Short mmCIF file of C-alpha atoms in Angstrom, two decimals:
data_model
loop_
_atom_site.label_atom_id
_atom_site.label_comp_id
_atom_site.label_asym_id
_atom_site.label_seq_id
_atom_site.Cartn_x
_atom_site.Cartn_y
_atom_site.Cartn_z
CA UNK A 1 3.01 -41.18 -58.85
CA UNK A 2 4.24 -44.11 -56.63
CA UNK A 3 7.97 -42.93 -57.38
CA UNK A 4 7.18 -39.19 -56.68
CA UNK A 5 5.43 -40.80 -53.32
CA UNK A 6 8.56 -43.08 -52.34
CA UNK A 7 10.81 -40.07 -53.32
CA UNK A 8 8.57 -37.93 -51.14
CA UNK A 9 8.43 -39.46 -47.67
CA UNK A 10 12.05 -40.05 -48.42
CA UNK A 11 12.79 -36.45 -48.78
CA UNK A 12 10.92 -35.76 -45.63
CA UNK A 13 12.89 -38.28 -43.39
CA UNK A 14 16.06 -37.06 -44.59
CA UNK A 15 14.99 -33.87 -42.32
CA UNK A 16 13.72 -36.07 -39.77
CA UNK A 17 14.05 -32.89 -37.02
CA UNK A 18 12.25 -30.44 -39.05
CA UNK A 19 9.46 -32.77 -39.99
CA UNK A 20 8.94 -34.06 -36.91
CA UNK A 21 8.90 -30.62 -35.61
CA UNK A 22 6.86 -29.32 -37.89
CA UNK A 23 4.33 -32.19 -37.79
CA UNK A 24 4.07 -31.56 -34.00
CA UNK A 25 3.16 -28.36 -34.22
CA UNK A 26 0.17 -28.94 -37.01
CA UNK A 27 -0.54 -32.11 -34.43
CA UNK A 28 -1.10 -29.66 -31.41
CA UNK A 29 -3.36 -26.85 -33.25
CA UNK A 30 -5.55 -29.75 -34.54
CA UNK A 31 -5.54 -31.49 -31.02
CA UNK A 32 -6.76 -28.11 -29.80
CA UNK A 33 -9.32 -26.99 -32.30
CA UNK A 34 -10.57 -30.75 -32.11
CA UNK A 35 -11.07 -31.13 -28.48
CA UNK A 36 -12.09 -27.88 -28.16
CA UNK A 37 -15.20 -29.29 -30.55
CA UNK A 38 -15.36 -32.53 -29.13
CA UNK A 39 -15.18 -31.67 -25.00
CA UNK A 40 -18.69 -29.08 -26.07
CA UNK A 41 -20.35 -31.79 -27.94
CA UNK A 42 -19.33 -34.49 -25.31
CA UNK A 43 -20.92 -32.51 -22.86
CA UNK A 44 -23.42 -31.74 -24.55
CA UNK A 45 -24.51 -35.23 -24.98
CA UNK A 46 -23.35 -36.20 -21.53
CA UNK A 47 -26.24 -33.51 -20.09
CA UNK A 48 -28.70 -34.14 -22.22
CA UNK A 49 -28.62 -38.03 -21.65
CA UNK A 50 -28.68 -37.30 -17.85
CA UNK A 51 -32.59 -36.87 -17.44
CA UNK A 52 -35.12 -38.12 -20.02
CA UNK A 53 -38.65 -38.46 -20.16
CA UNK A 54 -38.89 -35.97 -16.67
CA UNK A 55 -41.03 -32.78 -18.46
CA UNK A 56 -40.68 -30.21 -15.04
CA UNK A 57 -37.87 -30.04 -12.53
CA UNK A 58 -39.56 -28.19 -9.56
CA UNK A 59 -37.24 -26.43 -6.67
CA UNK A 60 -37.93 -23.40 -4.62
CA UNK A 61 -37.97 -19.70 -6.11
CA UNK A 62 -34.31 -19.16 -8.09
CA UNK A 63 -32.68 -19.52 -10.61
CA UNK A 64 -33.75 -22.05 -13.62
CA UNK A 65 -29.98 -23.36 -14.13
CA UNK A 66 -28.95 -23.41 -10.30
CA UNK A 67 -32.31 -25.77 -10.02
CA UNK A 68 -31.50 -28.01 -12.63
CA UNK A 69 -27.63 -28.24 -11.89
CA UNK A 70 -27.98 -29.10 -8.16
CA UNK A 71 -31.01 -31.66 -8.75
CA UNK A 72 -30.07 -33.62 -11.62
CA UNK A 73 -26.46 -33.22 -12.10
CA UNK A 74 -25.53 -32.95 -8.57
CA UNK A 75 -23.57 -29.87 -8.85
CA UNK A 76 -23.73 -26.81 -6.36
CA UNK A 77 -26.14 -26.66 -3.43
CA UNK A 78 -30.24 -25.76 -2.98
CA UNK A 79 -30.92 -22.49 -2.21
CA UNK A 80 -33.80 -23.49 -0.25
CA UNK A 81 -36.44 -26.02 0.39
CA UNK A 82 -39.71 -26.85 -0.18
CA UNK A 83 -42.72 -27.85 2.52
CA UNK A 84 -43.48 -31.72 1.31
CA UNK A 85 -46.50 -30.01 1.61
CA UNK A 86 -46.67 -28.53 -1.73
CA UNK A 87 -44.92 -31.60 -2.86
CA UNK A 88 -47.59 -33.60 -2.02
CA UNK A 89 -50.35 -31.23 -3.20
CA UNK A 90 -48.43 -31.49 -7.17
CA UNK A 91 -48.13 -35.20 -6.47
CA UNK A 92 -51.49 -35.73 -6.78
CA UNK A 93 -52.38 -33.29 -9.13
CA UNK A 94 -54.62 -34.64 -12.26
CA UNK A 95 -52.05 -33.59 -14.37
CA UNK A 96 -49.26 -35.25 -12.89
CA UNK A 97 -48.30 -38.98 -14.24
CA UNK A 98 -45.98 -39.75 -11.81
CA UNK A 99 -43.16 -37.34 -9.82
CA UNK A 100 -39.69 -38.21 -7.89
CA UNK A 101 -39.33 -36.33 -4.91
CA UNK A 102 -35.01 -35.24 -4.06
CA UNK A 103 -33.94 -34.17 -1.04
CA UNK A 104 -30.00 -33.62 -0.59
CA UNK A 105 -28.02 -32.10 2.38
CA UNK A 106 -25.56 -35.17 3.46
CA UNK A 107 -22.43 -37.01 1.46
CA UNK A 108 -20.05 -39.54 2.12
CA UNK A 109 -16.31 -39.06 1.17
CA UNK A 110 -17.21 -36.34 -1.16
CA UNK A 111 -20.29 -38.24 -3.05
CA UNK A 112 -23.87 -36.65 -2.33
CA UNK A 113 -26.24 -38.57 -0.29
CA UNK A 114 -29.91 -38.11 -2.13
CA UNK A 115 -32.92 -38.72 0.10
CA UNK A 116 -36.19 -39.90 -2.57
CA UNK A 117 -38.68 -42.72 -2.68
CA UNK A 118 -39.23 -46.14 -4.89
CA UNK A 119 -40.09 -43.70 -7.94
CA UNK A 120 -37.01 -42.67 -8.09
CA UNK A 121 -36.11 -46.82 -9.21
CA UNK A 122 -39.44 -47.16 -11.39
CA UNK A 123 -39.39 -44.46 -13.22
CA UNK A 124 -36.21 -42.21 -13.39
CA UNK A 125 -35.29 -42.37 -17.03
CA UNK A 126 -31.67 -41.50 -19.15
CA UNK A 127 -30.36 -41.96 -22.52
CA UNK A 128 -33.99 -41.44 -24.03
CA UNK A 129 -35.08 -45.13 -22.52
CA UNK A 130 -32.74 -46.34 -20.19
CA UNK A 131 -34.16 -47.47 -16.52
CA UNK A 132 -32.22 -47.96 -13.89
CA UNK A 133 -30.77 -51.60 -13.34
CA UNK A 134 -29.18 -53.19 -9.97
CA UNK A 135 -25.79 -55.37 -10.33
CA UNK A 136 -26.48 -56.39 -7.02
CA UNK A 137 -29.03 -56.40 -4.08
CA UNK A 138 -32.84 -53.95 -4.95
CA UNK A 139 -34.44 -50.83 -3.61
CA UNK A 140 -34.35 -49.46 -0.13
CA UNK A 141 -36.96 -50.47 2.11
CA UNK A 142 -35.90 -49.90 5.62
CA UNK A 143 -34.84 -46.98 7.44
CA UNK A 144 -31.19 -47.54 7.13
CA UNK A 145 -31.20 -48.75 3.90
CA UNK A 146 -28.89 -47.52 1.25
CA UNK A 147 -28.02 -47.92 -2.60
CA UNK A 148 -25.08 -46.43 -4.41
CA UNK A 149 -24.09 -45.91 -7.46
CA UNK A 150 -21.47 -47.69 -9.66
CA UNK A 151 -18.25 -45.31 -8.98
CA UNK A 152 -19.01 -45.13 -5.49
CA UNK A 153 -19.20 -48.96 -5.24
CA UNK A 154 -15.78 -48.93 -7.04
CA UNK A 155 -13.73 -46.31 -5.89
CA UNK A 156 -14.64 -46.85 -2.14
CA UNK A 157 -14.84 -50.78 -2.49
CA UNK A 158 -17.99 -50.85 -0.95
CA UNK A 159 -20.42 -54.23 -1.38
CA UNK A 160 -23.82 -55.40 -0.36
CA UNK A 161 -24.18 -55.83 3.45
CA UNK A 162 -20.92 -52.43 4.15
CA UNK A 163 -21.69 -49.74 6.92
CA UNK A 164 -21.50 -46.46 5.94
CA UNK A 165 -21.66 -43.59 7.86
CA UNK A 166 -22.88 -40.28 6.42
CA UNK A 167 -21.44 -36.71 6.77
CA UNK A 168 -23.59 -33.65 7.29
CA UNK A 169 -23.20 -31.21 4.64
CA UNK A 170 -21.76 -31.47 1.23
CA UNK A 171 -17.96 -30.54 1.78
CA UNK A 172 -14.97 -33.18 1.12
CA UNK A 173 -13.72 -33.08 4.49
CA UNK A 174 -16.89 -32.88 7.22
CA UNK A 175 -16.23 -32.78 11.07
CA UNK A 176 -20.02 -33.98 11.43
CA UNK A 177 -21.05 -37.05 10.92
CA UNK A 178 -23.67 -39.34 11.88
CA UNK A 179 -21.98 -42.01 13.48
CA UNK A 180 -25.13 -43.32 15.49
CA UNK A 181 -26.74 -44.14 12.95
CA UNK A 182 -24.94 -46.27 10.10
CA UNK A 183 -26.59 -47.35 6.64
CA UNK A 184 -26.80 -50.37 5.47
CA UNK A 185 -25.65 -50.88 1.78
CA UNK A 186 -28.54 -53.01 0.43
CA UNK A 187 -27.90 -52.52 -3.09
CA UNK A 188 -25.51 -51.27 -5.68
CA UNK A 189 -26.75 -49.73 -9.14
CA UNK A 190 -25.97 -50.48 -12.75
CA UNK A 191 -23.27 -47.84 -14.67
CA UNK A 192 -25.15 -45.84 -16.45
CA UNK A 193 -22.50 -43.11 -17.15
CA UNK A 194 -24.85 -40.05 -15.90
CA UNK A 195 -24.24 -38.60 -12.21
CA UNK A 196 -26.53 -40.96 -10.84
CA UNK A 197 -23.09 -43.48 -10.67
CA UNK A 198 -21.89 -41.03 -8.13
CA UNK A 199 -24.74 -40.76 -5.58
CA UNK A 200 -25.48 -42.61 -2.28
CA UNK A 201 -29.34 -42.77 -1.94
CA UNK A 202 -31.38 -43.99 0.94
CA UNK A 203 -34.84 -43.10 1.34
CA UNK A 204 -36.86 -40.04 2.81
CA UNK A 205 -37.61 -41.50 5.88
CA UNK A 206 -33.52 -42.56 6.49
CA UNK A 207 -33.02 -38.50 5.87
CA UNK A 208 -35.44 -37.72 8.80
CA UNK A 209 -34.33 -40.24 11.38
CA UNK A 210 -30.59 -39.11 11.49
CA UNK A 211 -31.58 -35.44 11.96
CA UNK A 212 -34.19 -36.49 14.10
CA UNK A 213 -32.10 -35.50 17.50
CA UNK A 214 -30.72 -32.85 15.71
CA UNK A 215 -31.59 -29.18 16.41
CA UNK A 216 -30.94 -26.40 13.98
CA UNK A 217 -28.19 -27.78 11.96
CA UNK A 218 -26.47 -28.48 15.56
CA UNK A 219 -25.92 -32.47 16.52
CA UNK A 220 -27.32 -33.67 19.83
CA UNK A 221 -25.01 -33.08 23.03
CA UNK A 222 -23.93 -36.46 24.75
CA UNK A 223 -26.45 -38.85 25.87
CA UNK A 224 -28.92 -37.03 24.31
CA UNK A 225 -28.79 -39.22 20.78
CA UNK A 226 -31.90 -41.33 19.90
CA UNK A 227 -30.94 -44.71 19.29
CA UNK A 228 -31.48 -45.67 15.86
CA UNK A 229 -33.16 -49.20 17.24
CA UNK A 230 -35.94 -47.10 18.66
CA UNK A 231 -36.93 -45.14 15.58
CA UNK A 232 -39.85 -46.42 13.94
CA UNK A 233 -41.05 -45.31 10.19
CA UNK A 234 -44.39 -44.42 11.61
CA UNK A 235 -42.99 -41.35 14.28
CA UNK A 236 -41.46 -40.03 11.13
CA UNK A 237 -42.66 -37.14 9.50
CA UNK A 238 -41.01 -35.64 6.21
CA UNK A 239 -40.96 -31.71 6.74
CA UNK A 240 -38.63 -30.98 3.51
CA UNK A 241 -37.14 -31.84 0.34
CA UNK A 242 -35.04 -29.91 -2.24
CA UNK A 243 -37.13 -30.76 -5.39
CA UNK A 244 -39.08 -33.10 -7.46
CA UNK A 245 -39.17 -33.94 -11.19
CA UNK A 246 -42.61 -34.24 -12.77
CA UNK A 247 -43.98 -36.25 -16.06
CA UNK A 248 -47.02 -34.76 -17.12
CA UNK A 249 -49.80 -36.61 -19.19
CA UNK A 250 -49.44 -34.04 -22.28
CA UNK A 251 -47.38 -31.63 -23.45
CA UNK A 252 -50.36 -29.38 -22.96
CA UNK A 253 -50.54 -30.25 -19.00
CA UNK A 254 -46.53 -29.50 -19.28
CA UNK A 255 -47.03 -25.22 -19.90
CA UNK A 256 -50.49 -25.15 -17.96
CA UNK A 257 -48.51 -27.09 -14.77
CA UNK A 258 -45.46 -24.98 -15.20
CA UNK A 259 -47.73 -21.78 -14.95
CA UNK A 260 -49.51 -23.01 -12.33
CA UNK A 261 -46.39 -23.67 -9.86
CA UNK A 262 -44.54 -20.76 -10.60
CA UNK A 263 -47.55 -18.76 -9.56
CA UNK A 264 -48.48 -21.26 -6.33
CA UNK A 265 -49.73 -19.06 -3.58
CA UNK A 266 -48.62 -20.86 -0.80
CA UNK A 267 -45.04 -21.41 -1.68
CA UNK A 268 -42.80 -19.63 -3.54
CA UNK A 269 -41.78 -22.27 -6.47
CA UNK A 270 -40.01 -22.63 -9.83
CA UNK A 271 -40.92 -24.95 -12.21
CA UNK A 272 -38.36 -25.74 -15.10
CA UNK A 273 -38.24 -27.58 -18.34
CA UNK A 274 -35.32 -29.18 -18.65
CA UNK A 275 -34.46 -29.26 -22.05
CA UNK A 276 -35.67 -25.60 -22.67
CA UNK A 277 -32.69 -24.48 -19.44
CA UNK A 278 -30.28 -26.87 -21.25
CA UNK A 279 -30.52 -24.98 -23.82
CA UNK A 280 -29.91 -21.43 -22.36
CA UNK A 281 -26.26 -23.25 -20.71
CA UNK A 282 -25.34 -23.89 -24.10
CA UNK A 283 -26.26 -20.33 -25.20
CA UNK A 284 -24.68 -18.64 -22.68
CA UNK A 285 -21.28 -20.97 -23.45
CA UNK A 286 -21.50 -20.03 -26.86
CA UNK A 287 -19.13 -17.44 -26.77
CA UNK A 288 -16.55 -19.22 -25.01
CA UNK A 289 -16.60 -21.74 -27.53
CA UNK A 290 -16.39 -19.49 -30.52
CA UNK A 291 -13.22 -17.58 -28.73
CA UNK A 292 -11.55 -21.02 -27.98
CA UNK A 293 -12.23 -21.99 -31.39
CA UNK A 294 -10.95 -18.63 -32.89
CA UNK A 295 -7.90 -19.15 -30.45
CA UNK A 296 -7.50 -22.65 -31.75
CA UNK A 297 -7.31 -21.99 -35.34
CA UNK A 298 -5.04 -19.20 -35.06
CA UNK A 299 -2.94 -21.91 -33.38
CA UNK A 300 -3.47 -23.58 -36.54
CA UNK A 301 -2.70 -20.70 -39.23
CA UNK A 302 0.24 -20.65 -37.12
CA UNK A 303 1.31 -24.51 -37.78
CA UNK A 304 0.76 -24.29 -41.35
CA UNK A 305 2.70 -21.31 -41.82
CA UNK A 306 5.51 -22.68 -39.80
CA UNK A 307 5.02 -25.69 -42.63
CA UNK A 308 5.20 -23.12 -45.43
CA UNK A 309 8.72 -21.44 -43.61
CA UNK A 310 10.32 -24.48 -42.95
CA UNK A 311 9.73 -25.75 -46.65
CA UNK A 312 10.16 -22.65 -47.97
CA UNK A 313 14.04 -22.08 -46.25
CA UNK A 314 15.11 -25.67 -47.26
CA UNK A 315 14.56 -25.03 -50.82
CA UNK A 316 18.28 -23.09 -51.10
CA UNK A 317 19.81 -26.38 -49.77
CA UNK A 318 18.09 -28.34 -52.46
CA UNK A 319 18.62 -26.64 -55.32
CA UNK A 320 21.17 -29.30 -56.19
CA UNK A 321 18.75 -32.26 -55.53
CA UNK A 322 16.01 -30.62 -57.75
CA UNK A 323 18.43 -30.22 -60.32
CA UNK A 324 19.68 -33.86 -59.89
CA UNK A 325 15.96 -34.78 -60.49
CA UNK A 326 15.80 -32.63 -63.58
CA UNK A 327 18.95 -34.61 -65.33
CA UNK A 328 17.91 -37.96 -65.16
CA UNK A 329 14.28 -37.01 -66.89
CA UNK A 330 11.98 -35.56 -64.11
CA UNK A 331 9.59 -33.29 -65.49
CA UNK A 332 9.47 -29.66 -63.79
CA UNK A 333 5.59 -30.76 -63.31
CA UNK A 334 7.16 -33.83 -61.66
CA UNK A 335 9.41 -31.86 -59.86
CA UNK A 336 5.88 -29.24 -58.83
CA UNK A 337 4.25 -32.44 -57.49
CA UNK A 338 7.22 -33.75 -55.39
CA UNK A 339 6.83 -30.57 -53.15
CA UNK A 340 2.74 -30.68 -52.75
CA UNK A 341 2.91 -34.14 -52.14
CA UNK A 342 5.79 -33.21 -49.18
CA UNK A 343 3.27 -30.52 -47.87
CA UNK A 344 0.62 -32.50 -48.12
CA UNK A 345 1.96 -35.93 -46.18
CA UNK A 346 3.18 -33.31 -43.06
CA UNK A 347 -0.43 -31.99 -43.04
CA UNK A 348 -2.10 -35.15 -43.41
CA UNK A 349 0.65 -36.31 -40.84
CA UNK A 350 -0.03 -33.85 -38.26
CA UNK A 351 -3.74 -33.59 -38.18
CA UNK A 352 -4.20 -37.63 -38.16
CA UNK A 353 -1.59 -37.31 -35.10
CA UNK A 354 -3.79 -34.55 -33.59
CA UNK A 355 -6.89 -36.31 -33.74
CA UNK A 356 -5.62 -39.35 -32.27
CA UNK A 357 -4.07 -37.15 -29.09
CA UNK A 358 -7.83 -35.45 -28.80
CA UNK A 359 -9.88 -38.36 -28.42
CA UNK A 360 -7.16 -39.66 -26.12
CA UNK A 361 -7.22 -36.82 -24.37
CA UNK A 362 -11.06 -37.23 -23.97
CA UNK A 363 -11.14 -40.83 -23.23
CA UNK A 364 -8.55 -40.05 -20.57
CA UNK A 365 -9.70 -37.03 -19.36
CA UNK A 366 -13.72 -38.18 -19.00
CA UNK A 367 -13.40 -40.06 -15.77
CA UNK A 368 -11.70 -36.79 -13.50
CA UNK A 369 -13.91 -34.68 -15.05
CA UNK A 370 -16.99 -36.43 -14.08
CA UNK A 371 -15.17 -37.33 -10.52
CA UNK A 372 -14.02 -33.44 -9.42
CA UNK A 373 -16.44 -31.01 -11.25
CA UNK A 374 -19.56 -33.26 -11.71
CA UNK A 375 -19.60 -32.59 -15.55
CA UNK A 376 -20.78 -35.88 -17.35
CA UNK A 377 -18.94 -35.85 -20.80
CA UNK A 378 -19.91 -38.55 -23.19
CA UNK A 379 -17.53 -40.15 -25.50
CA UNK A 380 -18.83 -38.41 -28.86
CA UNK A 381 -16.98 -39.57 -32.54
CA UNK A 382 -16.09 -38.20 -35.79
CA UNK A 383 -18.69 -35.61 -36.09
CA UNK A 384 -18.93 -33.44 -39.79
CA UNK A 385 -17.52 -30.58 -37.85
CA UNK A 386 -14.61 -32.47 -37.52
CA UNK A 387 -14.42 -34.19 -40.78
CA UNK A 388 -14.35 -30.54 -42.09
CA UNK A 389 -11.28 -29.49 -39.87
CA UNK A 390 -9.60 -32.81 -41.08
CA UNK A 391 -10.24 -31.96 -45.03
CA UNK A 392 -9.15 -28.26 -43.93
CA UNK A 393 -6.21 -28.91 -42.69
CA UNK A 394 -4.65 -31.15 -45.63
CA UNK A 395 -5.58 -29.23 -48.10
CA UNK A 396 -4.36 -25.60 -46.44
CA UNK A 397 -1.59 -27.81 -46.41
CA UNK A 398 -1.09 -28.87 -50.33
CA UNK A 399 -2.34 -25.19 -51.33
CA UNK A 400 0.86 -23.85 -48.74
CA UNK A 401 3.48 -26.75 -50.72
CA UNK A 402 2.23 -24.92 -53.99
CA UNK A 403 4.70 -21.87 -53.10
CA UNK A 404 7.51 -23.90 -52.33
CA UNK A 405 6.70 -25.89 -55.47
CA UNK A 406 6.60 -23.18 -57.77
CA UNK A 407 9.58 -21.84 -57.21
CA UNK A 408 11.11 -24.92 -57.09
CA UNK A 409 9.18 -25.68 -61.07
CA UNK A 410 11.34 -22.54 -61.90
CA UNK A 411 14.74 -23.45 -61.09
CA UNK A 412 16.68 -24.04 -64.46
CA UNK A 413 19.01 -27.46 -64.55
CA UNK A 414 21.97 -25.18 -64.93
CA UNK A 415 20.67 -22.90 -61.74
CA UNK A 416 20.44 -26.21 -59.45
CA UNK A 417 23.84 -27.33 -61.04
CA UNK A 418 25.90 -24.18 -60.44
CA UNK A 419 24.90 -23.88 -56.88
CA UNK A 420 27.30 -23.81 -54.49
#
């Protein structure tokens, strides 16, 4: 078997071009129909680690997946807010173990600027059990205090003790800005791969004081500004926020809370559960994922076949070769095994080369992802799905050598001899 190996890859580099063509193409349908597989699952993961232990996401009356997109993964904009009010009235419901109020309407460079309070740093959760950790500096306390995540620390260069100025509004590019009054970075969060590395948050009182002199949207004319040395915590009242995640004490309290705010009287509401709206996304991406799949392995049929073809039209040239092999004592079973073992090594060859180019392609393709479209993707591994593609793939591609190899176990000695 060793000699029909050697013999083997020595056959296949002897047609170096067609192999490597060949390979290349096998290499590109698996890289497809893997990352296809592997971008779903990653993000997947990457969404479901986001937000643990939070049983309700509440917003104002919409849609369940706008709600949980804009206030956990930072993606899109609120619809509309809610009094802090009702906020307060669910706060301090019996029900109700703790809650993390959001508020969201500023950014800086393109990162969102989330208004919430010191809950937000006890008891936001991710990855099942993961808290939230500072690399450097703590928690807002002041007025124009600010934390930001990891990427934002990173990409903008931004330490402990930098003035930053925030935009209003949640474009790239914003013409107004807040200029008057400048946070203070006062501490910088752990990475903890979820959107949270991409936010700027100061605290609920630092969202009211720079639109305190502001009227309708509109900034305050010249000389008109109030100086942010003269704003005190205790003139500041919190009208709004955008929404608040709730842990209840039971799963019980969970339905019977969830009931209760979607039919609050004094506010229109929506109340969420999180994993339960996951789960429609991934339902209503289902189809796209079975047609990309369906795409992918046609890409794939299409490989394999090329395989077949290209084996197939070089058996005329080696008649003499096989016959060569057949006078010096190879078996025609010998002869049978040569060509599956061929088929089988460019199979083998292409899908290990089309795995390696997919989880590249992940690892490299994870950080813009996250950056533009706000889509956390996890790094995921060899799942069974794709253990199955791999087995797939090499043996389609030893079952394909077996035509080849059959008529190549039929040539006679004086056939391959006489050929011209």
């Amino acid at each position: 078997m060793l000699v029909l190996l050697r013999l083997a890859f020595s056959s296949l580099k002897s047609r170096v071009v067609t192999t490597s063509l060949t390979v290349f193409s096998i290499a590109l349908s698996v890289l497809l129909l893997v990352s296809v597989d592997r971008i779903r699952q990653g993000a997947q993961e990457g969404f479901s680690g986001t937000l643990s232990q939070t049983d309700l996401v509440v917003g104002a009356r919409g849609g369940a997946l706008p709600l949980l997109l804009y206030s956990v993964f930072h993606i899109g904009t609120p619809s509309n807010e809610i009094s802090y009010t009702s906020y307060e009235h669910f706060r301090d419901h019996p029900a109700v173990q703790w809650t993390i109020p959001l508020s969201m309407g500023d950014s800086h460079h393109g990162y969102r600027v989330i208004a919430t309070d010191e809950n937000f740093y006890e008891h936001y959760r991710f990855h099942r059990d993961h808290s939230l950790q500072f690399t450097d500096g703590t928690a807002p306390d002041g007025i124009f205090d600010a934390v930001i995540g990891k990427e934002v620390a990173e990409r903008l260069g931004y330490h402990v003790g930098s003035k930053i100025v925030l935009s209003h509004g949640l474009e790239d590019v914003s013409l107004l800005k807040h200029g008057d009054k400048p946070f203070t970075v006062v501490g910088i969060l752990a990475r903890t791969a979820t959107p949270v590395d991409r936010g700027i948050y100061i605290t609920l009182y630092g969202e009211e004081a720079i639109h305190l002199d502001w009227a309708g949207g509109t900034p305050p004319a010249l000389g008109e500004e109030v100086p942010a040395a003269k704003i005190r915590k205790e003139d500041l009242h919190i009208q709004n926020i955008s929404a608040f995640l709730v842990r209840t004490r039971s799963r019980v309290d969970t339905l019977l809370l969830q009931r209760e705010i979607n039919n609050y009287r004094d506010e229109p509401l929506t109340a969420i559960i999180p994993a339960l709206t996951l789960q429609e996304l991934w339902s209503m991406l289902s189809y796209a994922d079975v047609a990309l799949s369906l795409v992918s392995g046609a890409v794939l049929v299409v490989g394999l076949v090329a395989m077949l073809i290209a084996l197939y039209t070089a058996l005329n040239e080696r008649r003499r070769e096989v016959a060569v092999l057949r006078a010096i004592g190879f078996h025609a079973r010998q002869i049978f095994i040569l060509f599956v073992l061929e088929s089988t090594l460019i199979s083998a060859a292409g899908m290990a080369f089309g795995l390696i180019a997919a989880y590249g392609l992940l690892w490299l393709a994870r950080a813009p992802m996250e950056a533009h479209f706000g889509i956390p993707l996890a790094m995921v591994g060899v799942s069974s799905r794709v253990s199955l593609y791999a087995c797939v793939v090499v043996l389609a591609g030893a079952l394909l050598g077996c035509v080849p190899a059959i008529r190549a176990y039929r040539n006679g000695l004086i056939d391959g001899l006489n050929a011209h």
